[in-house]
mmCIF file of C-alpha atoms and ligand atoms in Angstrom:
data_model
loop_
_atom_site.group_PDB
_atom_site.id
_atom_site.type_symbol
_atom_site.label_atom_id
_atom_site.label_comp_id
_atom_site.label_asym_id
_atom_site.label_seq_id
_atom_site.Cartn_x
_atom_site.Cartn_y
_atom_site.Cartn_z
ATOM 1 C CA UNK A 17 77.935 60.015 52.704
ATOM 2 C CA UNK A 18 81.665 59.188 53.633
ATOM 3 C CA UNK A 19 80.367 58.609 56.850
ATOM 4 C CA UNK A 20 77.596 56.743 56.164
ATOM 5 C CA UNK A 21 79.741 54.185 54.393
ATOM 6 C CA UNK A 22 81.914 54.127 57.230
ATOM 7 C CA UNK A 23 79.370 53.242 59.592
ATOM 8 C CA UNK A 24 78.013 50.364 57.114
ATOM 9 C CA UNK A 25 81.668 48.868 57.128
ATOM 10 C CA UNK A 26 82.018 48.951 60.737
ATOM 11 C CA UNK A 27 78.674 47.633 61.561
ATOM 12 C CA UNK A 28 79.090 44.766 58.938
ATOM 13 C CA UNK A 29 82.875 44.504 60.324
ATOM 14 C CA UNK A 30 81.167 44.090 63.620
ATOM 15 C CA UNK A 31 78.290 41.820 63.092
ATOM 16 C CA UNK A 32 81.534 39.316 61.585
ATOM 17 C CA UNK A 33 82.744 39.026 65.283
ATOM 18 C CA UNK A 34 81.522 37.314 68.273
ATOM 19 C CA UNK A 35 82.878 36.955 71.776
ATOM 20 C CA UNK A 36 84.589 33.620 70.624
ATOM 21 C CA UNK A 37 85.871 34.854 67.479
ATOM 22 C CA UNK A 38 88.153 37.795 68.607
ATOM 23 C CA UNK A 39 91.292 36.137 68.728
ATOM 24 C CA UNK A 40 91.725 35.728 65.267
ATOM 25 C CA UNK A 41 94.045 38.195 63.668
ATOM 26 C CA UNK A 42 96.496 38.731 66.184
ATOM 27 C CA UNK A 43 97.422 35.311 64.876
ATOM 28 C CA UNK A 44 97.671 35.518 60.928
ATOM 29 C CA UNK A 45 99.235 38.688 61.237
ATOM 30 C CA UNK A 46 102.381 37.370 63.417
ATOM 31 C CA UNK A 47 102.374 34.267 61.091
ATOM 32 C CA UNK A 48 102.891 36.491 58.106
ATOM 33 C CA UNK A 49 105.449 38.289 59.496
ATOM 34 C CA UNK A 50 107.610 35.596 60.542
ATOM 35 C CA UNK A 51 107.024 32.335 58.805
ATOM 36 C CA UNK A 52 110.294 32.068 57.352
ATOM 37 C CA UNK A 53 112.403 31.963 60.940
ATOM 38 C CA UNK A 54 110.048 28.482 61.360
ATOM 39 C CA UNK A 55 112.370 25.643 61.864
ATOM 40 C CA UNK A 56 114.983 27.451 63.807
ATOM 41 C CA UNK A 57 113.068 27.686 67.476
ATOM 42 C CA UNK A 58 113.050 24.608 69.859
ATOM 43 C CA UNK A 59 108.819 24.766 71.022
ATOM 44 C CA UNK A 60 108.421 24.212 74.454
ATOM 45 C CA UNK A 61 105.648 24.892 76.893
ATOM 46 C CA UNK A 62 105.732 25.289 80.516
ATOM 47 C CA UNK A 63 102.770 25.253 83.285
ATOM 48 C CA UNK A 64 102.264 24.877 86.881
ATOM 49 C CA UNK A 65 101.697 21.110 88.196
ATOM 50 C CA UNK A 66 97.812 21.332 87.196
ATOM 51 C CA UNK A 67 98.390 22.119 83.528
ATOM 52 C CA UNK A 68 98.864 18.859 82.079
ATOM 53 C CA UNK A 69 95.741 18.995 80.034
ATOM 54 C CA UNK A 70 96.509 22.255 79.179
ATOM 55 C CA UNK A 71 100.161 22.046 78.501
ATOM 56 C CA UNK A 72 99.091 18.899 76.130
ATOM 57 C CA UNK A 73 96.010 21.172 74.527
ATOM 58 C CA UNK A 74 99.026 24.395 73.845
ATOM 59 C CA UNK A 75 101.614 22.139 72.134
ATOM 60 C CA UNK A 76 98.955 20.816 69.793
ATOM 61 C CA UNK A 77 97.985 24.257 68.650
ATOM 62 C CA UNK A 78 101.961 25.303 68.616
ATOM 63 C CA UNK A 79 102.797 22.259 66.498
ATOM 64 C CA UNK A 80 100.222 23.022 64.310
ATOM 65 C CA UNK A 81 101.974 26.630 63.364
ATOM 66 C CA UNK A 82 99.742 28.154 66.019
ATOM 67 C CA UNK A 83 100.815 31.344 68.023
ATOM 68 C CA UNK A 84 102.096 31.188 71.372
ATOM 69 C CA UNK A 85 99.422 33.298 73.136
ATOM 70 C CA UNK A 86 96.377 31.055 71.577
ATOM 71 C CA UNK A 87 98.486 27.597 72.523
ATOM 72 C CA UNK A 88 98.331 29.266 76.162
ATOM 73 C CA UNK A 89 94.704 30.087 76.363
ATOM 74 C CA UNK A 90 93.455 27.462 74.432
ATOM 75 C CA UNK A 91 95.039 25.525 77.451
ATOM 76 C CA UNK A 92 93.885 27.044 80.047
ATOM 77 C CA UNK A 93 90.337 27.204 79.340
ATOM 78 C CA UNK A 94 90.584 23.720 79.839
ATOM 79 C CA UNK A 95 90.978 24.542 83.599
ATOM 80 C CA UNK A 96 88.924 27.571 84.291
ATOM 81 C CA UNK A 97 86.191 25.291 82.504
ATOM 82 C CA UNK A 98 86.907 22.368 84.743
ATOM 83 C CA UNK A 99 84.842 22.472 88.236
ATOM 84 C CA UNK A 100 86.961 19.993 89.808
ATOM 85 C CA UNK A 101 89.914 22.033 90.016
ATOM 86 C CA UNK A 102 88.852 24.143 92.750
ATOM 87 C CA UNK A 103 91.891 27.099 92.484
ATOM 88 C CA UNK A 104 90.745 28.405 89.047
ATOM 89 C CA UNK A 105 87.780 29.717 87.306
ATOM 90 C CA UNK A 106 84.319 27.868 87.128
ATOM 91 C CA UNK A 107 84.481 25.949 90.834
ATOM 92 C CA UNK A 108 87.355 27.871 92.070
ATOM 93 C CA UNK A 109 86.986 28.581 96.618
ATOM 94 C CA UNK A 110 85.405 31.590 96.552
ATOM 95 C CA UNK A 111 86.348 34.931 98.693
ATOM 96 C CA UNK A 112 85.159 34.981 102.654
ATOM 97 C CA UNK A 113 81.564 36.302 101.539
ATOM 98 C CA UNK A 114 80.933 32.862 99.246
ATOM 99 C CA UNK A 115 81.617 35.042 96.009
ATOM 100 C CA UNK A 116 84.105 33.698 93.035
ATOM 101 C CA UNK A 117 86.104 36.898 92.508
ATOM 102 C CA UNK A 118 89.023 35.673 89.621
ATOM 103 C CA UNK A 119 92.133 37.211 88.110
ATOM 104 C CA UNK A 120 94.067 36.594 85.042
ATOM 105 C CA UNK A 121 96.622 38.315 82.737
ATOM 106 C CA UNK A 122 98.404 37.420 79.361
ATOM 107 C CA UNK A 123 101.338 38.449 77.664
ATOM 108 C CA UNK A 124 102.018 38.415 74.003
ATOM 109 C CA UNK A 125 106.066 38.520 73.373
ATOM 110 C CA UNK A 126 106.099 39.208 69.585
ATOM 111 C CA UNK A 127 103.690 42.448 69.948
ATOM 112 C CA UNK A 128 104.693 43.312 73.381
ATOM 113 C CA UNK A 129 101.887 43.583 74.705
ATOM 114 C CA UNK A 130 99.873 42.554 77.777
ATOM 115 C CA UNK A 131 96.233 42.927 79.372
ATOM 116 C CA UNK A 132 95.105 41.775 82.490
ATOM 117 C CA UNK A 133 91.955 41.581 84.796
ATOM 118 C CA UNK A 134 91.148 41.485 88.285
ATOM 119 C CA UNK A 135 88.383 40.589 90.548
ATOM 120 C CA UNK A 136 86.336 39.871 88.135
ATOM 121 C CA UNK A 137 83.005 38.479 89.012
ATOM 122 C CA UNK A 138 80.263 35.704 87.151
ATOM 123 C CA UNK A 139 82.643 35.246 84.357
ATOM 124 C CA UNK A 140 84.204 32.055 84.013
ATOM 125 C CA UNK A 141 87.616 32.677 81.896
ATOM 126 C CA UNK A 142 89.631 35.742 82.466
ATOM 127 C CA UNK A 143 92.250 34.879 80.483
ATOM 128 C CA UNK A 144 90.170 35.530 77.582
ATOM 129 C CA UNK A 145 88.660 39.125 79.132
ATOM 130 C CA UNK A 146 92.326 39.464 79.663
ATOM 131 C CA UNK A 147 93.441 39.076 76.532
ATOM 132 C CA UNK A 148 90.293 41.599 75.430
ATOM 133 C CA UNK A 149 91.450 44.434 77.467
ATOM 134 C CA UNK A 150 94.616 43.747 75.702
ATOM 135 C CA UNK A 151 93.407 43.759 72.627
ATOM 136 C CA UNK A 152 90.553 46.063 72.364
ATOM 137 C CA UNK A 153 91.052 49.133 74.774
ATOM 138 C CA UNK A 154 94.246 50.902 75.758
ATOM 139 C CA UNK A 155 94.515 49.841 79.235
ATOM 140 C CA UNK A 156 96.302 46.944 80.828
ATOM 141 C CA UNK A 157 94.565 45.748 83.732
ATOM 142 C CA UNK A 158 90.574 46.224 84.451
ATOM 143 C CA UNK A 159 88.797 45.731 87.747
ATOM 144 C CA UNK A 160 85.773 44.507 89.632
ATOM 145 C CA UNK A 161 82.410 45.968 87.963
ATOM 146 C CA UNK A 162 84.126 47.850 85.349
ATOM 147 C CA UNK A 163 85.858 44.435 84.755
ATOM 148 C CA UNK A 164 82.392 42.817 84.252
ATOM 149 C CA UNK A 165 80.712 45.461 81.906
ATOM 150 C CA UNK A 166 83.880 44.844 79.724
ATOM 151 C CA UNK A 167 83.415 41.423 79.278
ATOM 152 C CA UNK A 168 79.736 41.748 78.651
ATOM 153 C CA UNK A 169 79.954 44.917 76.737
ATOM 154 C CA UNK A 170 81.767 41.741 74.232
ATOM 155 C CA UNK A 171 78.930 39.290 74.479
ATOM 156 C CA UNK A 172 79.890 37.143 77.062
ATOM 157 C CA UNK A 173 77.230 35.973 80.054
ATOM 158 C CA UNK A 174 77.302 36.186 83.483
ATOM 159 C CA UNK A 175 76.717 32.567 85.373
ATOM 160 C CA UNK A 176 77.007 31.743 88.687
ATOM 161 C CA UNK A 177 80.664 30.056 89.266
ATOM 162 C CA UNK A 178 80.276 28.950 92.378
ATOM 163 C CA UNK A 179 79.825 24.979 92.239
ATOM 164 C CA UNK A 180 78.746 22.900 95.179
ATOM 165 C CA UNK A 181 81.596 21.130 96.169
ATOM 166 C CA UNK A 182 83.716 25.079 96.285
ATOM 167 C CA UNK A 183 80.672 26.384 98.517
ATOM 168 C CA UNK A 184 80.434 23.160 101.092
ATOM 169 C CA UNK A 185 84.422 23.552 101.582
ATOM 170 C CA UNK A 186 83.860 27.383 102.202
ATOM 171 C CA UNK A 187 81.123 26.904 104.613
ATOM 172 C CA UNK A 188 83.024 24.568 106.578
ATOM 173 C CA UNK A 189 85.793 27.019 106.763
ATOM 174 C CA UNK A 190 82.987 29.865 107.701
ATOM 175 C CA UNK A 191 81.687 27.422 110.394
ATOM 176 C CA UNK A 192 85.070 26.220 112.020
ATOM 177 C CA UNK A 193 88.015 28.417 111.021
ATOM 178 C CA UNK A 194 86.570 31.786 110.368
ATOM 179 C CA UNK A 195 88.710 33.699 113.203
ATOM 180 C CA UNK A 196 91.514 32.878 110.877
ATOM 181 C CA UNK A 197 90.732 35.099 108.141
ATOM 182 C CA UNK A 198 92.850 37.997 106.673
ATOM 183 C CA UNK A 199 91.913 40.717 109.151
ATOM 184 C CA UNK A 200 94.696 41.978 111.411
ATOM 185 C CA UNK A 201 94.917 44.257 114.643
ATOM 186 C CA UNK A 202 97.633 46.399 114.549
ATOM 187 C CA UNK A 203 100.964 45.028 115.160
ATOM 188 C CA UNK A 204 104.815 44.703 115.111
ATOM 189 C CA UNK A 205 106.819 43.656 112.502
ATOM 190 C CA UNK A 206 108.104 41.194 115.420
ATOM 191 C CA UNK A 207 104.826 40.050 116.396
ATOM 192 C CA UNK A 208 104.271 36.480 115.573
ATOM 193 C CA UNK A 209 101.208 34.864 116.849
ATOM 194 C CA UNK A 210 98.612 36.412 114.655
ATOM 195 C CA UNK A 211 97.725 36.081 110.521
ATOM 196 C CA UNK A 212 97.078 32.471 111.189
ATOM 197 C CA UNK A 213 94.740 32.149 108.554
ATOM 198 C CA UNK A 214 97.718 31.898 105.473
ATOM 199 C CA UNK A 215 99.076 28.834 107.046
ATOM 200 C CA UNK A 216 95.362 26.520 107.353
ATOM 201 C CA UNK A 217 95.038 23.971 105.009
ATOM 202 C CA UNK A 218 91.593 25.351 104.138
ATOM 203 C CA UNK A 219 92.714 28.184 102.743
ATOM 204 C CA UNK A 220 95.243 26.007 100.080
ATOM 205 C CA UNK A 221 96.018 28.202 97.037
ATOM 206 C CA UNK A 222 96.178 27.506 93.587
ATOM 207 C CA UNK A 223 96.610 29.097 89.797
ATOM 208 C CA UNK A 224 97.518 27.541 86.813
ATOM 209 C CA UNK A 225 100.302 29.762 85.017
ATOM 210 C CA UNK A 226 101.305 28.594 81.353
ATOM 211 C CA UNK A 227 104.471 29.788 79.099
ATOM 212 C CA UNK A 228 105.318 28.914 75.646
ATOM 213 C CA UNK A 229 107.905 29.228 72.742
ATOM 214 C CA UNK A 230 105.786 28.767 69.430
ATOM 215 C CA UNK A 231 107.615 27.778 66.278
ATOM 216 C CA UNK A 232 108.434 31.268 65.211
ATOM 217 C CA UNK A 233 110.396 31.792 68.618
ATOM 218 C CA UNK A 234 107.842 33.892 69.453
ATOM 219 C CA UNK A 235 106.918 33.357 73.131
ATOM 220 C CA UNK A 236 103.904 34.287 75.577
ATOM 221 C CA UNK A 237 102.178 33.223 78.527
ATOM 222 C CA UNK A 238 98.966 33.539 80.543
ATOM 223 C CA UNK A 239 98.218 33.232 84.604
ATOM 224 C CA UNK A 240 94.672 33.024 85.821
ATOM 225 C CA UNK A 241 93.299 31.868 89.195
ATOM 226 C CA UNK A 242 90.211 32.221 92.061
ATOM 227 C CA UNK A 243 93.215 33.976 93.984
ATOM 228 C CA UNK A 244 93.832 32.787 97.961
ATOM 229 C CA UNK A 245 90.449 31.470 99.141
ATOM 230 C CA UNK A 246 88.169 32.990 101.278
ATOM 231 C CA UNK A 247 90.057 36.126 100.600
ATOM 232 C CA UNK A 248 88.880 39.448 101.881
ATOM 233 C CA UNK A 249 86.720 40.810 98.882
ATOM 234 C CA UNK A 250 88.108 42.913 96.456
ATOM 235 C CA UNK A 251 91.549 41.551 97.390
ATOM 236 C CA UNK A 252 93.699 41.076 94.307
ATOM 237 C CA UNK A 253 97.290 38.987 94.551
ATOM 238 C CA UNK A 254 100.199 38.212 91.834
ATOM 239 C CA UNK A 255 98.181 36.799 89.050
ATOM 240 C CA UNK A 256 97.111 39.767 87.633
ATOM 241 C CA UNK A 257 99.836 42.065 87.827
ATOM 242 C CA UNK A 258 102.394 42.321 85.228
ATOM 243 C CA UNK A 259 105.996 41.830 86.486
ATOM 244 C CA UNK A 260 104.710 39.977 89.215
ATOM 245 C CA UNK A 261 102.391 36.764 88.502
ATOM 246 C CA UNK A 262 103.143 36.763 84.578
ATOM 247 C CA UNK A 263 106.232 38.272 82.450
ATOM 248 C CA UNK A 264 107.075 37.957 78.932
ATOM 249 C CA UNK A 265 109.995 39.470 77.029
ATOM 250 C CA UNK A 266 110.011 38.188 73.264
ATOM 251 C CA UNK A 267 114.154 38.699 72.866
ATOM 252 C CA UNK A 268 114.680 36.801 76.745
ATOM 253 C CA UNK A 269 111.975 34.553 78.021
ATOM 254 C CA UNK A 270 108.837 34.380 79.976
ATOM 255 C CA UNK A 271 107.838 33.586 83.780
ATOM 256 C CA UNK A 272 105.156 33.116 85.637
ATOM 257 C CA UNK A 273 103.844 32.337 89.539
ATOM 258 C CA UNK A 274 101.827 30.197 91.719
ATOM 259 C CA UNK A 275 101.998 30.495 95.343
ATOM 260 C CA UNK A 276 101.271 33.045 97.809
ATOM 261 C CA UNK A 277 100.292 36.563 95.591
ATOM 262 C CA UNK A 278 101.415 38.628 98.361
ATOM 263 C CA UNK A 279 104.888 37.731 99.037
ATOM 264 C CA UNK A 280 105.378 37.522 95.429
ATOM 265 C CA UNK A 281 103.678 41.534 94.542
ATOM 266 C CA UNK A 282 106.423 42.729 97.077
ATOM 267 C CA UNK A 283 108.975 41.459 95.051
ATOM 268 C CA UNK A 284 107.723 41.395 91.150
ATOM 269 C CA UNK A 285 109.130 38.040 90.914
ATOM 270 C CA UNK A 286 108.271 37.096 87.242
ATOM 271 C CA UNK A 287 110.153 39.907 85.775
ATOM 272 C CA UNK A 288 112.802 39.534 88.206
ATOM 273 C CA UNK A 289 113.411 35.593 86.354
ATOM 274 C CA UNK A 290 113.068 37.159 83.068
ATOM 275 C CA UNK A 291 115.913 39.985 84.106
ATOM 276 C CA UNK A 292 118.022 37.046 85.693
ATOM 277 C CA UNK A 293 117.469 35.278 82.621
ATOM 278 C CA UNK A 294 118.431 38.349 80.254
ATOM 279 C CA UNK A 295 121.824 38.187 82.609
ATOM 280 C CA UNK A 296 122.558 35.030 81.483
ATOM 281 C CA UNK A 297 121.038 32.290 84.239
ATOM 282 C CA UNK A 298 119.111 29.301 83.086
ATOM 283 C CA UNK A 299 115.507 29.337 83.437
ATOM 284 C CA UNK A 300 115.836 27.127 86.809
ATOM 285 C CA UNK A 301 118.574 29.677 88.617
ATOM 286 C CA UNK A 302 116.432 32.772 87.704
ATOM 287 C CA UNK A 303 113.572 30.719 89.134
ATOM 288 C CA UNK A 304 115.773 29.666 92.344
ATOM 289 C CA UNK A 305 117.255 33.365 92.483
ATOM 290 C CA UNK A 306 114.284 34.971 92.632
ATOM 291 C CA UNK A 307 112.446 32.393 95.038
ATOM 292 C CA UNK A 308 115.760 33.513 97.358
ATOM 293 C CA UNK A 309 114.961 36.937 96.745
ATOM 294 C CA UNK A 310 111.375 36.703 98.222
ATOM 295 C CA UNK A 311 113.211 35.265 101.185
ATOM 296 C CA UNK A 312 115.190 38.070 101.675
ATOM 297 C CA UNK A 313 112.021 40.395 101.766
ATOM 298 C CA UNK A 314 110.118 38.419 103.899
ATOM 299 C CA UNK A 315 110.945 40.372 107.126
ATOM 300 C CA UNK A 316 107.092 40.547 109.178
ATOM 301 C CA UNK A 317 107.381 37.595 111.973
ATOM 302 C CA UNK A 318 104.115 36.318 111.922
ATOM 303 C CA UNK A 319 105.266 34.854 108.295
ATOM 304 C CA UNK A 320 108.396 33.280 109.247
ATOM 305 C CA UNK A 321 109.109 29.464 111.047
ATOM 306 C CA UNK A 322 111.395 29.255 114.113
ATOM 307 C CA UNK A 323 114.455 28.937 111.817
ATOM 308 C CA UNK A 324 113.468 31.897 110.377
ATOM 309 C CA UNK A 325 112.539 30.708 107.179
ATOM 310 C CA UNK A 326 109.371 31.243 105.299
ATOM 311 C CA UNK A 327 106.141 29.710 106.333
ATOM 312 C CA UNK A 328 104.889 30.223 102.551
ATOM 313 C CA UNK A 329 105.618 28.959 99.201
ATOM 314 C CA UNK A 330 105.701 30.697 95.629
ATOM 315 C CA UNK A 331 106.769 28.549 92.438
ATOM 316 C CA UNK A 332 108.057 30.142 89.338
ATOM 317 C CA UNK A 333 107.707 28.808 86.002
ATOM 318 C CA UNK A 334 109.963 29.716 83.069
ATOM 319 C CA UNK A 335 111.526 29.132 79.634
ATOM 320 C CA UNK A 336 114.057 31.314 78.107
ATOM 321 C CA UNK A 337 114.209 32.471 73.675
ATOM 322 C CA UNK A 338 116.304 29.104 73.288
ATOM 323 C CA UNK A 339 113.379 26.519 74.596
ATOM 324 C CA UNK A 340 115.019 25.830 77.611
ATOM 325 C CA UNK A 341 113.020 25.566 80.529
ATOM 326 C CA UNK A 342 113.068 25.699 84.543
ATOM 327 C CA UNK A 343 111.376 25.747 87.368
ATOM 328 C CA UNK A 344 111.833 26.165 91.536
ATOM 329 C CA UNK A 345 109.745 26.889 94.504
ATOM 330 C CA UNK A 346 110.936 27.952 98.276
ATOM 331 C CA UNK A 347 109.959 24.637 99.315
ATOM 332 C CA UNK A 348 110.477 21.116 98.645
ATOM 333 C CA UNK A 349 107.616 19.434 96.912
ATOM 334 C CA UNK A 350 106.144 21.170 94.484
ATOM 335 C CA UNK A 351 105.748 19.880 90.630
ATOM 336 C CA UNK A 352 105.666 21.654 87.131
ATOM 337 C CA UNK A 353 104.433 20.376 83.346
ATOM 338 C CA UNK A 354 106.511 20.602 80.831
ATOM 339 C CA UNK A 355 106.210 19.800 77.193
ATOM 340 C CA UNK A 356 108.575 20.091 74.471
ATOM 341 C CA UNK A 357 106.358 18.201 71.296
ATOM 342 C CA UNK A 358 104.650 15.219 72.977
ATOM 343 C CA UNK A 359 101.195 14.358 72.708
ATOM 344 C CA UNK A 360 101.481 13.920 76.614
ATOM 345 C CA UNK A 361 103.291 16.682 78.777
ATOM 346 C CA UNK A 362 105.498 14.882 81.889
ATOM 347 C CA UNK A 363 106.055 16.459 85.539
ATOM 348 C CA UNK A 364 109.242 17.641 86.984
ATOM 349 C CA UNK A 365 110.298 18.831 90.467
ATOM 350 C CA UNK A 366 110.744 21.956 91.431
ATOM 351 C CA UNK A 367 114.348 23.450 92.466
ATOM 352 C CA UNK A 368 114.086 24.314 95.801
ATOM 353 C CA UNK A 369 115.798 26.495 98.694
ATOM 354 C CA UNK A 370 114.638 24.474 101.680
ATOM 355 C CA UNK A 371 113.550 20.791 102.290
ATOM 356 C CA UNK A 372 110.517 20.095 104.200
HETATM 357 N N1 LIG B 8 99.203 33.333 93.502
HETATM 358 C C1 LIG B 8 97.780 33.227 93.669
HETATM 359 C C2 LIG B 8 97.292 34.431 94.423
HETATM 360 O O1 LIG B 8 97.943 34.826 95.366
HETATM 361 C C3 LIG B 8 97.317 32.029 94.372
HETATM 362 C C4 LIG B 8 98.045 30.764 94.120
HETATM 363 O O2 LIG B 8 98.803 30.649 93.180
HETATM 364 O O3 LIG B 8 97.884 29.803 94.836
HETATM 365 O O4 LIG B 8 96.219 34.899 94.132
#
């Protein structure tokens, strides 16, 4: 009988929740919990030079006593929806075989938490099957097929996300510049003329990567991207990984990463801001630090100029517990959103190391 009850609760527990609908309590919990610490915390939101929509969209939500974490994704979605950004979700390039393949992960300071996913197929916005594995399993990061059962197994559909303006620009690359792919014979670490294919303009990355301090102080953040275009399939970069494309600490800060995903894995570069942060560096030297530290691991020829500098770039993105916020790149050039209660967020430059 106990039992029976049980399964009556559940299934009417159940039937109350949709795909769109998940996100709820997370929410009104943390609100109850800390509504009294309100006024004290400076709100601020950070994002990558394509997030001025969804910078915009995340302070709303924050100034309306929303949480951090739905301020982020709320924004987002904006781009993984939007076809004509071609480096995230729906319309993002898609790997060398003309398939999307996208990546995403989240961060929630307050419960420490995180959940990530990784080539994940036909589904337009990881961040929210992120924030899913984060919420409803035990794991952190799901992949590929099992990736895609996940996200159905919770009522979302499969569509194709491959737009015609992302599949005429990877045909063109297929039909002129497919000998510079990701393949590589075996080689030196001094060998220089080969791995091409990182440096051609076709193959242009992008990600958008957005951080926030809500009104409680509580902070999170969320990175989610199509990945390096025309990729080989299956390949997975920063974005997804915890420590390294996305990194929240509640007490310290958060960082995230755009830029290439595999100079940044090798070095975990969002954690590294947060710990530079923790030591006491604003959000722009942790971002500047670690954009030096990169450099210092970036030893193969083949990805180095003639002055022996970097023929890459990563970006960071951060904001420390105060509402202070930072950002820098390896090279010269690059932008970041920031808003600290507008109705309109603003661009910045980037710290750099080197000038173009
Ligand atoms: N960091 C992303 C990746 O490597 C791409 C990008 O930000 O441009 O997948």
């Amino acid at each position: 009988m106990d039992s029976v009850i049980k399964r009556r609760e559940f299934l009417k527990t159940a039937a109350a929740l949709s795909a769109g609908s998940i996100a709820v309590t997370q929410a009104a919990y943390y609100e109850s919990a800390s509504r009294t610490a309100q006024s004290q915390f400076r709100q601020v939101v950070i994002a990558s030079s394509n997030g001025l929509m969804s910078s915009a969209r995340a302070m709303e939500i924050i100034r309306s006593g929303g949480d951090a974490l739905d301020a982020v994704i709320a924004g987002v979605n904006i781009v993984e929806d939007d076809p004509s950004d071609i480096s995230v979700g729906y319309g993002g390039l898609p790997n060398e075989e003309g398939v999307v393949e996208l990546d995403s992960s989240v961060m929630h300071g307050p419960s420490g938490r995180g959940g990530a996913v990784a080539s994940l197929r036909n589904i337009k916005n990881p961040s929210k099957i992120a924030r899913l594995v984060m919420e409803r399993t035990d794991h952190v990061l799901l992949v590929g097929e099992g990736a895609l059962r996940f996200a159905k197994a919770h009522g979302f559909k499969e569509e194709e996300l491959l737009t015609d303006t992302a599949r005429e620009v990877w045909l063109k690359w297929r039909e002129s510049h497919s000998t510079k792919d990701d393949w590589l014979p075996p080689h030196q670490i001094d060998t220089r003329d080969i791995g091409e294919g990182c440096r051609d303009y076709f193959r242009a990355t992008g990600t958008i990567n957005c951080n926030a301090v809500d009104q409680r102080g509580n902070i999170s953040g969320v990175t989610t991207t199509s990945g390096l275009a025309f990729k080989i399939p299956g390949r997975v970069g920063d974005s997804p990984i915890l420590g390294a494309g996305l990194y929240v600490d509640n007490t310290v800060g958060a960082a995230g990463s755009t830029g290439r995903g595999e100079a940044n894995l090798l070095s975990c570069g969002s954690v590294m801001v947060v710990e530079y942060i923790r030591a006491g560096k604003s959000p722009e030297e942790a971002c500047l630090q670690t954009c030096k530290r990169i450099v210092d691991q970036t030893k193969m020829k083949r990805l180095l100029d003639d002055h022996g500098r970097p023929n890459f770039n990563v970006s960071f993105y951060a904001i420390n517990k105060k509402g202070e916020y930072g950002s820098a790149a390896i090279w010269s050039g690059s932008q970041f959103v920031v808003n600290t209660g507008e109705p309109e967020s603003r661009k910045g430059d980037c710290a750099y190391l080197y000038k173009h």
